[in-house]
Every structure is written in C-alpha cells, then in structure tokens.
mmCIF file of C-alpha atoms in Angstrom:
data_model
loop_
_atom_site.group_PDB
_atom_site.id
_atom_site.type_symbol
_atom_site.label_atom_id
_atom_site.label_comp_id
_atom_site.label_asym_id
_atom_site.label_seq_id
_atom_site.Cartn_x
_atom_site.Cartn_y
_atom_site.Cartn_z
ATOM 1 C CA UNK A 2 -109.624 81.350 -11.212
ATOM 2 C CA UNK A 3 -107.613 81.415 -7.784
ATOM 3 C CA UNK A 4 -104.474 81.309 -9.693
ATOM 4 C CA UNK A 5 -102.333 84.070 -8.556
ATOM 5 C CA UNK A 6 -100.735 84.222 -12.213
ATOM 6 C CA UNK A 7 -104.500 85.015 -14.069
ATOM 7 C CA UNK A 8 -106.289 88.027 -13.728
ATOM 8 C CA UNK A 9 -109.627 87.870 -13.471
ATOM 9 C CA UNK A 10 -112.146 89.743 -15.575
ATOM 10 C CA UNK A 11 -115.861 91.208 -14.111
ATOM 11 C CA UNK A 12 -118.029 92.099 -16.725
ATOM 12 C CA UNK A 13 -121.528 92.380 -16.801
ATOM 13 C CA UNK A 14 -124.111 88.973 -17.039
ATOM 14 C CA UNK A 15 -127.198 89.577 -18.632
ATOM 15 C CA UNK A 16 -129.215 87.227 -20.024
ATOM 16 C CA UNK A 17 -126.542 84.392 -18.819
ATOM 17 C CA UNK A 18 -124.075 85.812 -21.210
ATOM 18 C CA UNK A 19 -120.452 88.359 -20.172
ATOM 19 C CA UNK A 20 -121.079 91.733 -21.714
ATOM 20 C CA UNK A 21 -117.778 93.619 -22.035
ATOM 21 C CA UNK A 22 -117.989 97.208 -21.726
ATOM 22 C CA UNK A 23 -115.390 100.035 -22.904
ATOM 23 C CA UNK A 24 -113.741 100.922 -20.015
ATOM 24 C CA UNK A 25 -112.133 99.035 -17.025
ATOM 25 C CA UNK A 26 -110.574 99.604 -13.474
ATOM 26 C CA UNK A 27 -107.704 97.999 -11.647
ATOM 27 C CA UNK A 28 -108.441 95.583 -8.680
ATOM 28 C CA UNK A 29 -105.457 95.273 -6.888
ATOM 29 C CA UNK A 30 -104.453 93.123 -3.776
ATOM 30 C CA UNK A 31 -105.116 95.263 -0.435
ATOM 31 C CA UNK A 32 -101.640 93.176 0.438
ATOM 32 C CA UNK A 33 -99.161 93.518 -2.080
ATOM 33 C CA UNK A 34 -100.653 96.671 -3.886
ATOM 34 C CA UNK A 35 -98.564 95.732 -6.816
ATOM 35 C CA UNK A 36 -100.377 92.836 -7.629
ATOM 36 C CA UNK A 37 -103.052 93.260 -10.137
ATOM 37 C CA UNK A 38 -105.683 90.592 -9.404
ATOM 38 C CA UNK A 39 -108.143 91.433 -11.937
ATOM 39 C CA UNK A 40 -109.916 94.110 -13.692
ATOM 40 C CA UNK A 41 -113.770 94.836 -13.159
ATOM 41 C CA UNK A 42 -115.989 96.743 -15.881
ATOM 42 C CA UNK A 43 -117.190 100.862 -15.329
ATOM 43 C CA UNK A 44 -120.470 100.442 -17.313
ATOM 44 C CA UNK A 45 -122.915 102.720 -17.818
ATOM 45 C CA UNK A 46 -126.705 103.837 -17.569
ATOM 46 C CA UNK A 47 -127.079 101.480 -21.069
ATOM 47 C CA UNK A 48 -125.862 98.065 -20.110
ATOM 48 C CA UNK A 49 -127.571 98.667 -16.624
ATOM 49 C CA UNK A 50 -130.803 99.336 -18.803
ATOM 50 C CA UNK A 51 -130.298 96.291 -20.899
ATOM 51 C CA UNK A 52 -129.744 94.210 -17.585
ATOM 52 C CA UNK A 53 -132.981 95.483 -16.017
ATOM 53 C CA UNK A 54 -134.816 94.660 -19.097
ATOM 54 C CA UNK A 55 -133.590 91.306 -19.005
ATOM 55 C CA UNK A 56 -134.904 90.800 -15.122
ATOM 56 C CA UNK A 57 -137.596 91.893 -16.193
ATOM 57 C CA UNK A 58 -138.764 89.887 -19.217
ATOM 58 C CA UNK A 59 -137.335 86.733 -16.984
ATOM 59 C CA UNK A 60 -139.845 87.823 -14.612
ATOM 60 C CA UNK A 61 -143.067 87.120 -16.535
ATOM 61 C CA UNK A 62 -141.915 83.189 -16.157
ATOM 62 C CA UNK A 63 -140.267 82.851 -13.443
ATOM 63 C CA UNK A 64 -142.829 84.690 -11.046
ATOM 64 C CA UNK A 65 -145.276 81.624 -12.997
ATOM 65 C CA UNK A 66 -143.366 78.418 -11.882
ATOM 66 C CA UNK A 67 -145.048 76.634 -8.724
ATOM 67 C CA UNK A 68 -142.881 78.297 -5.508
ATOM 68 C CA UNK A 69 -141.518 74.701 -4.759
ATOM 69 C CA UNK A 70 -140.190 74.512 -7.990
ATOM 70 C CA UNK A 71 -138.406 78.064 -7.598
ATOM 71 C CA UNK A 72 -137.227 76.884 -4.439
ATOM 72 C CA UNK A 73 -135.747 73.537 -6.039
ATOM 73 C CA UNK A 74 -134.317 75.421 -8.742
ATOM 74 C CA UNK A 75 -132.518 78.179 -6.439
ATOM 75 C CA UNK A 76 -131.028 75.473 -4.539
ATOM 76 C CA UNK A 77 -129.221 74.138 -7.481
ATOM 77 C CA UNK A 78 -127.875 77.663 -7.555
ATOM 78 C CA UNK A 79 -126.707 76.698 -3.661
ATOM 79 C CA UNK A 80 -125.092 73.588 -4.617
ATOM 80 C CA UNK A 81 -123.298 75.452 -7.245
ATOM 81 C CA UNK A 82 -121.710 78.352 -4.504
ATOM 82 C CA UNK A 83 -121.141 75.381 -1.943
ATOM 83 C CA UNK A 84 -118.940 73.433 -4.858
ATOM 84 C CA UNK A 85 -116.764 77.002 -5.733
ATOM 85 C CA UNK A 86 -115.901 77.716 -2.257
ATOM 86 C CA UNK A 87 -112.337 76.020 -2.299
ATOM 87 C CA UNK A 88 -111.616 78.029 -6.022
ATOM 88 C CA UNK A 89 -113.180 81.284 -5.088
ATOM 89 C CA UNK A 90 -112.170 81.701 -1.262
ATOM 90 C CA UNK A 91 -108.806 82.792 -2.060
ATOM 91 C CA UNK A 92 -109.417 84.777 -5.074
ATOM 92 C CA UNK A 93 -111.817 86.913 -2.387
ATOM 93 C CA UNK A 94 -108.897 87.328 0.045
ATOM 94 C CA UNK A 95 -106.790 89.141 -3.098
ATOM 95 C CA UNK A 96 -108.983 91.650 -3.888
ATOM 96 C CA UNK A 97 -110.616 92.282 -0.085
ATOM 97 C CA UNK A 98 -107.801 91.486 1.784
ATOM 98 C CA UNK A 99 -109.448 89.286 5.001
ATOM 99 C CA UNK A 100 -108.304 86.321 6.393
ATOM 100 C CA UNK A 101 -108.466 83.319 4.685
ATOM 101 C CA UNK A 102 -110.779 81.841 7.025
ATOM 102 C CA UNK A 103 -112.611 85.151 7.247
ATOM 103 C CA UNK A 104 -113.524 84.508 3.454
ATOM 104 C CA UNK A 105 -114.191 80.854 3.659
ATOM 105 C CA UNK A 106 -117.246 82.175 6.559
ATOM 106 C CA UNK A 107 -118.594 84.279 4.033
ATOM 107 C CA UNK A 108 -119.239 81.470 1.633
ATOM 108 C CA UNK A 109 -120.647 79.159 4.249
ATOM 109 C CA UNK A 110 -122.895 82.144 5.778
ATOM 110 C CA UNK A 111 -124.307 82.394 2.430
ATOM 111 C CA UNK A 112 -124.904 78.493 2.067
ATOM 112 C CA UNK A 113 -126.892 78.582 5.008
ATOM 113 C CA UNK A 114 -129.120 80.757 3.024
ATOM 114 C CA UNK A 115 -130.627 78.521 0.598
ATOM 115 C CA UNK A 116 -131.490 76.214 3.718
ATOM 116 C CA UNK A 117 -132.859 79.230 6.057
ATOM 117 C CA UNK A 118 -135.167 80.217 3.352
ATOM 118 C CA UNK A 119 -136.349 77.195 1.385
ATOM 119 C CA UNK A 120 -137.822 75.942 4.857
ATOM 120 C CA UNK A 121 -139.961 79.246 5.344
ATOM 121 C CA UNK A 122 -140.729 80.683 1.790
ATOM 122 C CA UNK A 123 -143.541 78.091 0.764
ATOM 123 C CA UNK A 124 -145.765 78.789 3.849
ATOM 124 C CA UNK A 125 -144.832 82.683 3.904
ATOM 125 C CA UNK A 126 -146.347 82.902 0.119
ATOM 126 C CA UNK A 127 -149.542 80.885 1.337
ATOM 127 C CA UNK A 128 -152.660 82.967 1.110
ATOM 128 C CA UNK A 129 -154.047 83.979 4.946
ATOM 129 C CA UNK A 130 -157.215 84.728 5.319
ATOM 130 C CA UNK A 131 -158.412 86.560 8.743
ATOM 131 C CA UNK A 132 -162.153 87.528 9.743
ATOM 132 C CA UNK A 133 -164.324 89.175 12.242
ATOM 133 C CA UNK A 134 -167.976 89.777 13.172
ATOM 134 C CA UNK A 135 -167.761 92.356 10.483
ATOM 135 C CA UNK A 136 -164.850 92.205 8.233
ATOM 136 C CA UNK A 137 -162.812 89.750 6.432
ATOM 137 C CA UNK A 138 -159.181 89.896 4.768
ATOM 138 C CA UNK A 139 -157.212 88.060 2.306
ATOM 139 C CA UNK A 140 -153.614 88.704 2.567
ATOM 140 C CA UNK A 141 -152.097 87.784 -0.695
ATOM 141 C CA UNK A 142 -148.148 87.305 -0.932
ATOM 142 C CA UNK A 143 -147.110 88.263 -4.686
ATOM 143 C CA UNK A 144 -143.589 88.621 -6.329
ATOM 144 C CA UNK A 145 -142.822 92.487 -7.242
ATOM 145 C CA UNK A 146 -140.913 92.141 -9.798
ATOM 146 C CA UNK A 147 -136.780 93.092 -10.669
ATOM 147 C CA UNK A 148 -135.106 93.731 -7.276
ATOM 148 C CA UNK A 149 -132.092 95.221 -7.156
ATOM 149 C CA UNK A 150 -129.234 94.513 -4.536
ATOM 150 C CA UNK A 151 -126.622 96.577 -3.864
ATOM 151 C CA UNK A 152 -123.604 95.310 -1.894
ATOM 152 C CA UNK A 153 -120.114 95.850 0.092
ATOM 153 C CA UNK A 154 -117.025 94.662 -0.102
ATOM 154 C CA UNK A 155 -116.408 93.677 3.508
ATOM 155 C CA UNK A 156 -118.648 90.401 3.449
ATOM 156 C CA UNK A 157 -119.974 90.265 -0.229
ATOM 157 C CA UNK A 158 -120.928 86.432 -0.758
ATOM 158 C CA UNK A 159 -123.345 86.537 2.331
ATOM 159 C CA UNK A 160 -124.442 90.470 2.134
ATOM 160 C CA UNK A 161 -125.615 89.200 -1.567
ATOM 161 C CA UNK A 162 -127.401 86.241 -0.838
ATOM 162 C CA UNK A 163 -129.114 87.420 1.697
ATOM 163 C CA UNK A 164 -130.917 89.351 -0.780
ATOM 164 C CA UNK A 165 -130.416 86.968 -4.107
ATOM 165 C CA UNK A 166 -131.979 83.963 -2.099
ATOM 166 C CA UNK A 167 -135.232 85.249 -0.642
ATOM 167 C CA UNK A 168 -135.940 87.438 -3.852
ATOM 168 C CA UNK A 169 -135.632 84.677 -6.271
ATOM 169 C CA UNK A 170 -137.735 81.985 -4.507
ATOM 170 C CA UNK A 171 -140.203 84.247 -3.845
ATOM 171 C CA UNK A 172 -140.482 84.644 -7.862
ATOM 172 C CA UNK A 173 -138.871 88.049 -8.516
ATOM 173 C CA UNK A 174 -135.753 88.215 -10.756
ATOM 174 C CA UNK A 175 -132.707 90.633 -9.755
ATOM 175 C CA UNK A 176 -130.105 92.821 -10.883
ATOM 176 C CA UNK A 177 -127.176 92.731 -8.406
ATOM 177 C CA UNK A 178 -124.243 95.237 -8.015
ATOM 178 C CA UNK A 179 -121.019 94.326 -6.636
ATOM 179 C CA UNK A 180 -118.655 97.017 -4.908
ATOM 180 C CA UNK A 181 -115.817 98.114 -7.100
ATOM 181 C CA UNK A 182 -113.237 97.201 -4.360
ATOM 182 C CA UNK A 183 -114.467 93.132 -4.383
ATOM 183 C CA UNK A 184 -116.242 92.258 -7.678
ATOM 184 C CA UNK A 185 -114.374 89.429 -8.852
ATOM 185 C CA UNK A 186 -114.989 86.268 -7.048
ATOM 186 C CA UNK A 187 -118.821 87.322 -6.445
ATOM 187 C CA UNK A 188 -119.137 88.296 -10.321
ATOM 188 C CA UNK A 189 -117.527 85.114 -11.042
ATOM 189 C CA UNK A 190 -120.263 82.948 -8.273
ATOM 190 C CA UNK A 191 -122.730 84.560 -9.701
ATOM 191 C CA UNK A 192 -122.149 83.972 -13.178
ATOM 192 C CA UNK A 193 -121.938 80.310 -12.537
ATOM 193 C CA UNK A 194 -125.394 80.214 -10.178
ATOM 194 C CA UNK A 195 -127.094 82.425 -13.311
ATOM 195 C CA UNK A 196 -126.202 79.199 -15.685
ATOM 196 C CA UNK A 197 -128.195 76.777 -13.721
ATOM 197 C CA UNK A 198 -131.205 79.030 -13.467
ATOM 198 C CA UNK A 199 -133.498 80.679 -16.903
ATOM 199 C CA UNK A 200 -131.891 83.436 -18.695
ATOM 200 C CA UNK A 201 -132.465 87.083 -17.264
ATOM 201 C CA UNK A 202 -133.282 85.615 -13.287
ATOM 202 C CA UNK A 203 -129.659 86.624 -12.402
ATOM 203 C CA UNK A 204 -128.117 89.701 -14.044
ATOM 204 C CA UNK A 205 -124.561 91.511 -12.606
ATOM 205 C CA UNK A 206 -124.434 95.193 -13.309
ATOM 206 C CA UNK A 207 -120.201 96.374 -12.189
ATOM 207 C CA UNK A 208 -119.161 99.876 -11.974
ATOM 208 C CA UNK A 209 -119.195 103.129 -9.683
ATOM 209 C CA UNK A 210 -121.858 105.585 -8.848
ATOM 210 C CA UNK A 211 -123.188 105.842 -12.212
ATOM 211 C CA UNK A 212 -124.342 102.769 -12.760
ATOM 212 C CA UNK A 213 -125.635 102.392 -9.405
ATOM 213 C CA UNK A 214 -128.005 105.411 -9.534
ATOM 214 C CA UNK A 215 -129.499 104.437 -13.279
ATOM 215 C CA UNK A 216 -130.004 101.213 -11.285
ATOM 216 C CA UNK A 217 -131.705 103.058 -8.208
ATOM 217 C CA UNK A 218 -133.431 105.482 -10.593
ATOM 218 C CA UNK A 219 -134.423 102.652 -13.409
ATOM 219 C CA UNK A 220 -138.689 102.722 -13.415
ATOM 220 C CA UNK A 221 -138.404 98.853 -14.199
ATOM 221 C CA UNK A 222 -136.975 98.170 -10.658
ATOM 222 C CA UNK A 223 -139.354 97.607 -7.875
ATOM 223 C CA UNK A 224 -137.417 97.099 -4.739
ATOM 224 C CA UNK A 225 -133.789 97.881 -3.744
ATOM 225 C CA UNK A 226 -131.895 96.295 -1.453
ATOM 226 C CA UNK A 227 -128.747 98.030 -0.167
ATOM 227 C CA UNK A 228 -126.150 97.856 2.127
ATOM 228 C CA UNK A 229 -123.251 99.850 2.727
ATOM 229 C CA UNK A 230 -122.475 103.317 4.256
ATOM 230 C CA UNK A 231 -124.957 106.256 5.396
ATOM 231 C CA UNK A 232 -123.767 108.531 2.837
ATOM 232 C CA UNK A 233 -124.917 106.616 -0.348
ATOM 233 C CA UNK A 234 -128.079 105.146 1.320
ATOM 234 C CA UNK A 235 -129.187 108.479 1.455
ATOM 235 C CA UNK A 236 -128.735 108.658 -1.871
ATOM 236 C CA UNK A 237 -130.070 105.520 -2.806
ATOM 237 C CA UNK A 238 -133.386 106.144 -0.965
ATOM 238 C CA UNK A 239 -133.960 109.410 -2.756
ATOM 239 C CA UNK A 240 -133.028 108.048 -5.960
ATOM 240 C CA UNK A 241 -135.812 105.560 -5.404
ATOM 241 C CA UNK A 242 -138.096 107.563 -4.425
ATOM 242 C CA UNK A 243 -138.446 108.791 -7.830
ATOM 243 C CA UNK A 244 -140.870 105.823 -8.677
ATOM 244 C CA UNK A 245 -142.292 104.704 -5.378
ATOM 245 C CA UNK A 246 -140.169 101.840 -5.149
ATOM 246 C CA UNK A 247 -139.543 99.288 -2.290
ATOM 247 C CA UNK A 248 -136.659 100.396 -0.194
ATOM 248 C CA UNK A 249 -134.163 98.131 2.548
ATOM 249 C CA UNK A 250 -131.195 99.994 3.796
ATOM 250 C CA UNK A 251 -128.631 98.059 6.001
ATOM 251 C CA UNK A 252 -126.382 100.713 6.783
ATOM 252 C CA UNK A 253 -123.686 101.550 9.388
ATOM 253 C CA UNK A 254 -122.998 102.490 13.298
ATOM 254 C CA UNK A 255 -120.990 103.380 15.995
ATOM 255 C CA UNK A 256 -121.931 100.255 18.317
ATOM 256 C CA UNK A 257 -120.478 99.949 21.986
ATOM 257 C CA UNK A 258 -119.561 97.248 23.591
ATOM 258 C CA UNK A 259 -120.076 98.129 27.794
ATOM 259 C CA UNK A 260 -118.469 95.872 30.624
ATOM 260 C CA UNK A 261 -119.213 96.303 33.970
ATOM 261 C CA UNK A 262 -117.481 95.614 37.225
ATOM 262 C CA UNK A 263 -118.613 92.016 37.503
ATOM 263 C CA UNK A 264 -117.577 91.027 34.388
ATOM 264 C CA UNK A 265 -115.093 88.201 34.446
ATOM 265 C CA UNK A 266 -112.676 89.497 31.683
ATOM 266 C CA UNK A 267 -110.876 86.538 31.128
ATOM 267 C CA UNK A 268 -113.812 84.549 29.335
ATOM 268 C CA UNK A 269 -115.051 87.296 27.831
ATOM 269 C CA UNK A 270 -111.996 88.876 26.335
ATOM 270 C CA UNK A 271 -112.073 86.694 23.535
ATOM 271 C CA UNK A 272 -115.488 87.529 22.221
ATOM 272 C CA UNK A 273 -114.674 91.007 22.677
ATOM 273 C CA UNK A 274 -111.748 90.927 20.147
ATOM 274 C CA UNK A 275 -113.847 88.887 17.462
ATOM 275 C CA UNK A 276 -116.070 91.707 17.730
ATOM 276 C CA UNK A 277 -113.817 94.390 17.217
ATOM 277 C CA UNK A 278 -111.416 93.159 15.451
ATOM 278 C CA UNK A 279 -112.823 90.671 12.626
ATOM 279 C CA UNK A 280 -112.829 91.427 8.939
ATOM 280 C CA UNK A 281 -110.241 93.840 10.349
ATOM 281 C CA UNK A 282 -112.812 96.129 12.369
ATOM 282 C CA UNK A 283 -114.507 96.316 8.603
ATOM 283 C CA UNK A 284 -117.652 95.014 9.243
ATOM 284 C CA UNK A 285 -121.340 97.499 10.189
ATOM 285 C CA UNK A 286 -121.961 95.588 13.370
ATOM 286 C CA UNK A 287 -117.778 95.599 14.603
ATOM 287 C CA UNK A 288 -117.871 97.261 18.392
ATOM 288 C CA UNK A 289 -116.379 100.630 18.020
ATOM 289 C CA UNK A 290 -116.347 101.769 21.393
ATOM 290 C CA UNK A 291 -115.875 100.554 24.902
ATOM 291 C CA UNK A 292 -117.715 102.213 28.039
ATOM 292 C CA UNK A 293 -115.812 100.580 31.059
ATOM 293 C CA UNK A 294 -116.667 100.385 34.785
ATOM 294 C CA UNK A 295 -114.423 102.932 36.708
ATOM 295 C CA UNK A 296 -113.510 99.915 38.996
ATOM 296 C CA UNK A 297 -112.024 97.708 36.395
ATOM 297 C CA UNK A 298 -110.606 100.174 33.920
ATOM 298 C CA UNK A 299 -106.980 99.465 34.494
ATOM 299 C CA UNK A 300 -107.027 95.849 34.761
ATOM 300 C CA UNK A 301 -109.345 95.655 31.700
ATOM 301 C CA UNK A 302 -107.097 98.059 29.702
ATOM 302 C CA UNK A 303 -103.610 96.147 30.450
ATOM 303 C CA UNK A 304 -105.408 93.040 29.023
ATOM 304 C CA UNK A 305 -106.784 94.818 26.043
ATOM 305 C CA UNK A 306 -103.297 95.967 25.265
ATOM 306 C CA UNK A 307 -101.966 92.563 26.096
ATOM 307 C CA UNK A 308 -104.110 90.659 23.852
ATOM 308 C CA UNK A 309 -103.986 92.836 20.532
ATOM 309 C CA UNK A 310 -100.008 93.156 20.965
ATOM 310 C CA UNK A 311 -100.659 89.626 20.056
ATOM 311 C CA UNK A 312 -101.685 90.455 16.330
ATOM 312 C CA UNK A 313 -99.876 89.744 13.723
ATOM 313 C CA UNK A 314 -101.033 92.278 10.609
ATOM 314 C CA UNK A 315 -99.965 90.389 7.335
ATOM 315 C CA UNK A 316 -101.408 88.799 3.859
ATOM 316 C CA UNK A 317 -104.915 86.865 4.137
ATOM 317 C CA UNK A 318 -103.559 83.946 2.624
ATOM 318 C CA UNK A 319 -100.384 83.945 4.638
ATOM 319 C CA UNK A 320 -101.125 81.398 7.418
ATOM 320 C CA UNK A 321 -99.594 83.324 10.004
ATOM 321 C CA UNK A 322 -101.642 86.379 9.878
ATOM 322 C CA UNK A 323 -104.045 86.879 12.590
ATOM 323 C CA UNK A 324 -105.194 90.391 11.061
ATOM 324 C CA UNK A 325 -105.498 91.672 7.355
ATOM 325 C CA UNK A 326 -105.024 94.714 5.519
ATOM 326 C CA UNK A 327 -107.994 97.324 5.367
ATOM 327 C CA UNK A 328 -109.339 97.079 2.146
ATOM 328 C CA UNK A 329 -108.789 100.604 -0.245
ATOM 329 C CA UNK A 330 -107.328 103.965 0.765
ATOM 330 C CA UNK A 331 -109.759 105.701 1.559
ATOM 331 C CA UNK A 332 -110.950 103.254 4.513
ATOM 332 C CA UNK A 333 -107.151 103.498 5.466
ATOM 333 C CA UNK A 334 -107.431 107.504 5.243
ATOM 334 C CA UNK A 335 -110.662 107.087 7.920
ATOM 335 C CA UNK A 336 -108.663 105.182 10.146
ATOM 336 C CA UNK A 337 -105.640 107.411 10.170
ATOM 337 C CA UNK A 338 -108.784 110.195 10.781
ATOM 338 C CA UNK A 339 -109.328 108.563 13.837
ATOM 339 C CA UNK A 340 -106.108 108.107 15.544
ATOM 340 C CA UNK A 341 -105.252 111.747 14.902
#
C-alpha cells in the first residue's frame, strides 16, 4: 500500500466490509502536488446512516462481553496497528506531508494507547459505592452506546485512537471520520483493526461536511468526539445538541511560549523549536508566540534566526528534510495571512 506507483482507495467500512460510494476526491501529495496518492470517497447522509446502524446493532453484543475480554480483544486490534507501521508510515507522509519520522511518532503514540488504557479501564468500570450517616450512592460505569470520532489530518493515527481505544473497551462501538486531506493510511489501519474485532464495532464514514453533520446530527449517536478547528466545533456542538448527546471538543489556540532573563538559551533552544516547529507548526498545542525579556531580546532573536536558517523545507520521505510541506491550500493561504 506504500507503493508510490498504487493509489490508494478510502471507502467506507461498515459491517467489516468497503462500501464504494458514487463520487470521489483527489488526495494528492502536499510535496509533489502532481502526484495523485489516492482517492477517498464523498458519501452521504445514507451510507453514514447505514454505518451508524451497524455500530449500533454491534453494540447490543459487544457492550455484553466481560470488560477483560473487550480489553483482550482491542489489543489484538493494537498488535495489528503496531505490525502496519513500516507499510503505512510512508503512505501517511504522501498525503499529509510530515516528516517521515514525524509519521512513524504518530503510530507509536497511538500504540501506547492500547497499553495506557487496558491497565486503567477494568477498575474505572468497577461499581463504587460511597455512604454517609444518611445517604448512600452507587456509581455505576455503563457503555453509551455508538460514539462518534471526528479527526485531523495533522496527527490522525494518535488523534483517532485516543478516542477508538477507550470507547471500545469500555463496550461502546464507533463510527470514525477521517479528514479529507489524510484518509488513506488511517482508512486503510482501520479497516485491518475492524477485521480482528465483530462486525459493526469499527465503522469508517469519509467525506466533507455533509457527512460529518448527518453523523453529528444522527439520533443513534450518543457521544462525539472531535478534534480540529474552532469553527466546525462550533458546529459540531450545536449539531449535537439536537439530541442531548455527549460532547468532547479538542480544539485549537494561540499558545505562548515566554522566556525570561535567566533563561539559559542554549539548552533550551532546542525544545523551543520542537515546539514550534514540528508537524510543520501544524499541530493545536505548536507555540505560536514568543513574549521575551527586554534584557535578552537581541541575543535570543540572533539565535532564533540562526537556528531556523538551519531548515531545510523539502519532501517527508526525503531524508534530508528537516521541515515538510503544510498540508492543503488553504492552511498555506493562513500562513501567507500571517506574514502579510
């Protein structure tokens, strides 16, 4: 599937199965915008329906097994990601344009998931029962049913299973939409980690705004969890709304980084650039601004200058390149915004 020759295909997976839809878009390489690298499917409010259904019918199973047998099961799903990291890393990189090594840390940040989790879920769903000289409490954990999770393209692989992992080992099923501009490799994961699991507990809805408010708006969906920019969290939260459902929005910033007079700017130089500067500045916690002590301002801002002169902008899977492409135009039409 890495192989630059073959395009790669995201359709939707329901019920373990591809479902091809009418119409498809274009993903091309945010490095050689010439190069096709696949094609990803514009569904609609149907197929997102007949997804949902499918989490949902899973559901009245799945929520049944034993939690240590969800866990187990889920963590199958792990060793499946952990064994497609050398065949899907690079495929990322063509249609998302970061670093090579960049992509490789999003696979491994999302292995560590299915370890994070599996050692807390079984005593978070344990009953807990609290009392007092004239109450008492049970506080019962219970699945809610179809989540849906909404994701980026700056760090998909991790931004998913962040939400994929705790939601299916704590017995609901989900739905999960990939971002237009990065579908392929995280389709193509997921479709793999949905074989190893019961029809209908992983489903992939693909496509642009339309599909992702019938998903927000579908009454079968409990919980939604999104991240990406302000603008369509709004939307997403008002969309839900609609029927009362369960609501996490990871959205964006303007985060500054300050240094004062003491600091000693060689050591920390270095962690300053990672956090501007990785993913290509594309990431919600990236340092967009610097507040500087009067004192040290020169010094501080010949080394800053020093340091990124020391970039070299080029492909993801070129070696060489210490900083990749930003990812569509109209992140590169922001950026221009910025320096005008």
């Amino acid at each position: 599937m890495a192989d630059s020759l073959r395009e790669i295909r995201a359709d939707f997976i329901i019920n373990n199965t591809e479902v091809a839809t009418a119409e498809y878009a274009e993903v091309r390489d945010p490095g050689r915008l010439d190069s096709i690298v696949g094609k990803v499917a514009l569904g609609s409010a149907k197929e997102v329906d007949q997804a949902v259904r499918a989490a949902h019918q899973a559901f009245q199973s799945w929520r049944k097994l034993d939690v240590e047998q969800r866990i187990s099961q889920v963590l199958v799903a792990g060793e499946v990601l952990k064994e497609s990291i050398a065949e899907l890393a690079p495929l990322l990189v063509r249609e998302h344009g970061g670093l090579l090594r960049e992509a490789n840390m999003d696979f491994n940040a999302a292995y560590a998931n299915f370890k994070n989790f599996s050692a807390v879920v079984a005593s978070f769903m344990q009953p807990e029962q609290r009392e007092d000289d004239i109450s008492w409490i049970s506080i019962e954990k219970r699945p809610k049913g179809v989540v849906a999770a909404i994701v980026p393209w700056n760090m998909p692989v991790v931004l998913t299973m962040m939400k994929v992992v705790p939601a299916l080992m704590t017995g609901n099923t989900i739905v999960v939409k990939p971002s237009p501009n990065a579908p392929l490799a995280l389709t193509t994961l997921l479709q793999r980690m949905a074989a190893v699991l019961p029809e209908g507990v992983i489903n992939v809805v693909n496509g642009g705004a339309e599909v992702g408010e019938a998903l927000t708006k579908h009454e079968l969906v409990r919980k939604v969890a999104f991240t990406g920019g302000c603008n369509t969290g709004r939307k997403v939260f008002v969309n839900s709304a609609e029927t009362f459902k369960g609501v996490t929005l990871e959205l964006g910033g303007n985060d500054p980084a300050i240094i004062l007079k003491d600091a000693k700017l060689e050591e920390l130089m270095p962690r300053l650039l990672r956090g501007i500067f990785t993913r290509t500045g594309q990431v919600c916690y990236a340092i967009k601004r610097i507040y500087v002590d009067e004192e040290i301002l020169d010094t501080f801002y010949e080394m800053l200058c020093i340091e990124t002169d020391k970039f070299r902008v080029g492909h993801g899977l070129d070696e060489r390149s210490t900083l990749g492409p930003v990812n569509n135009a109209a992140q590169y039409k922001f950026v221009q915004h910025l320096l005008a």
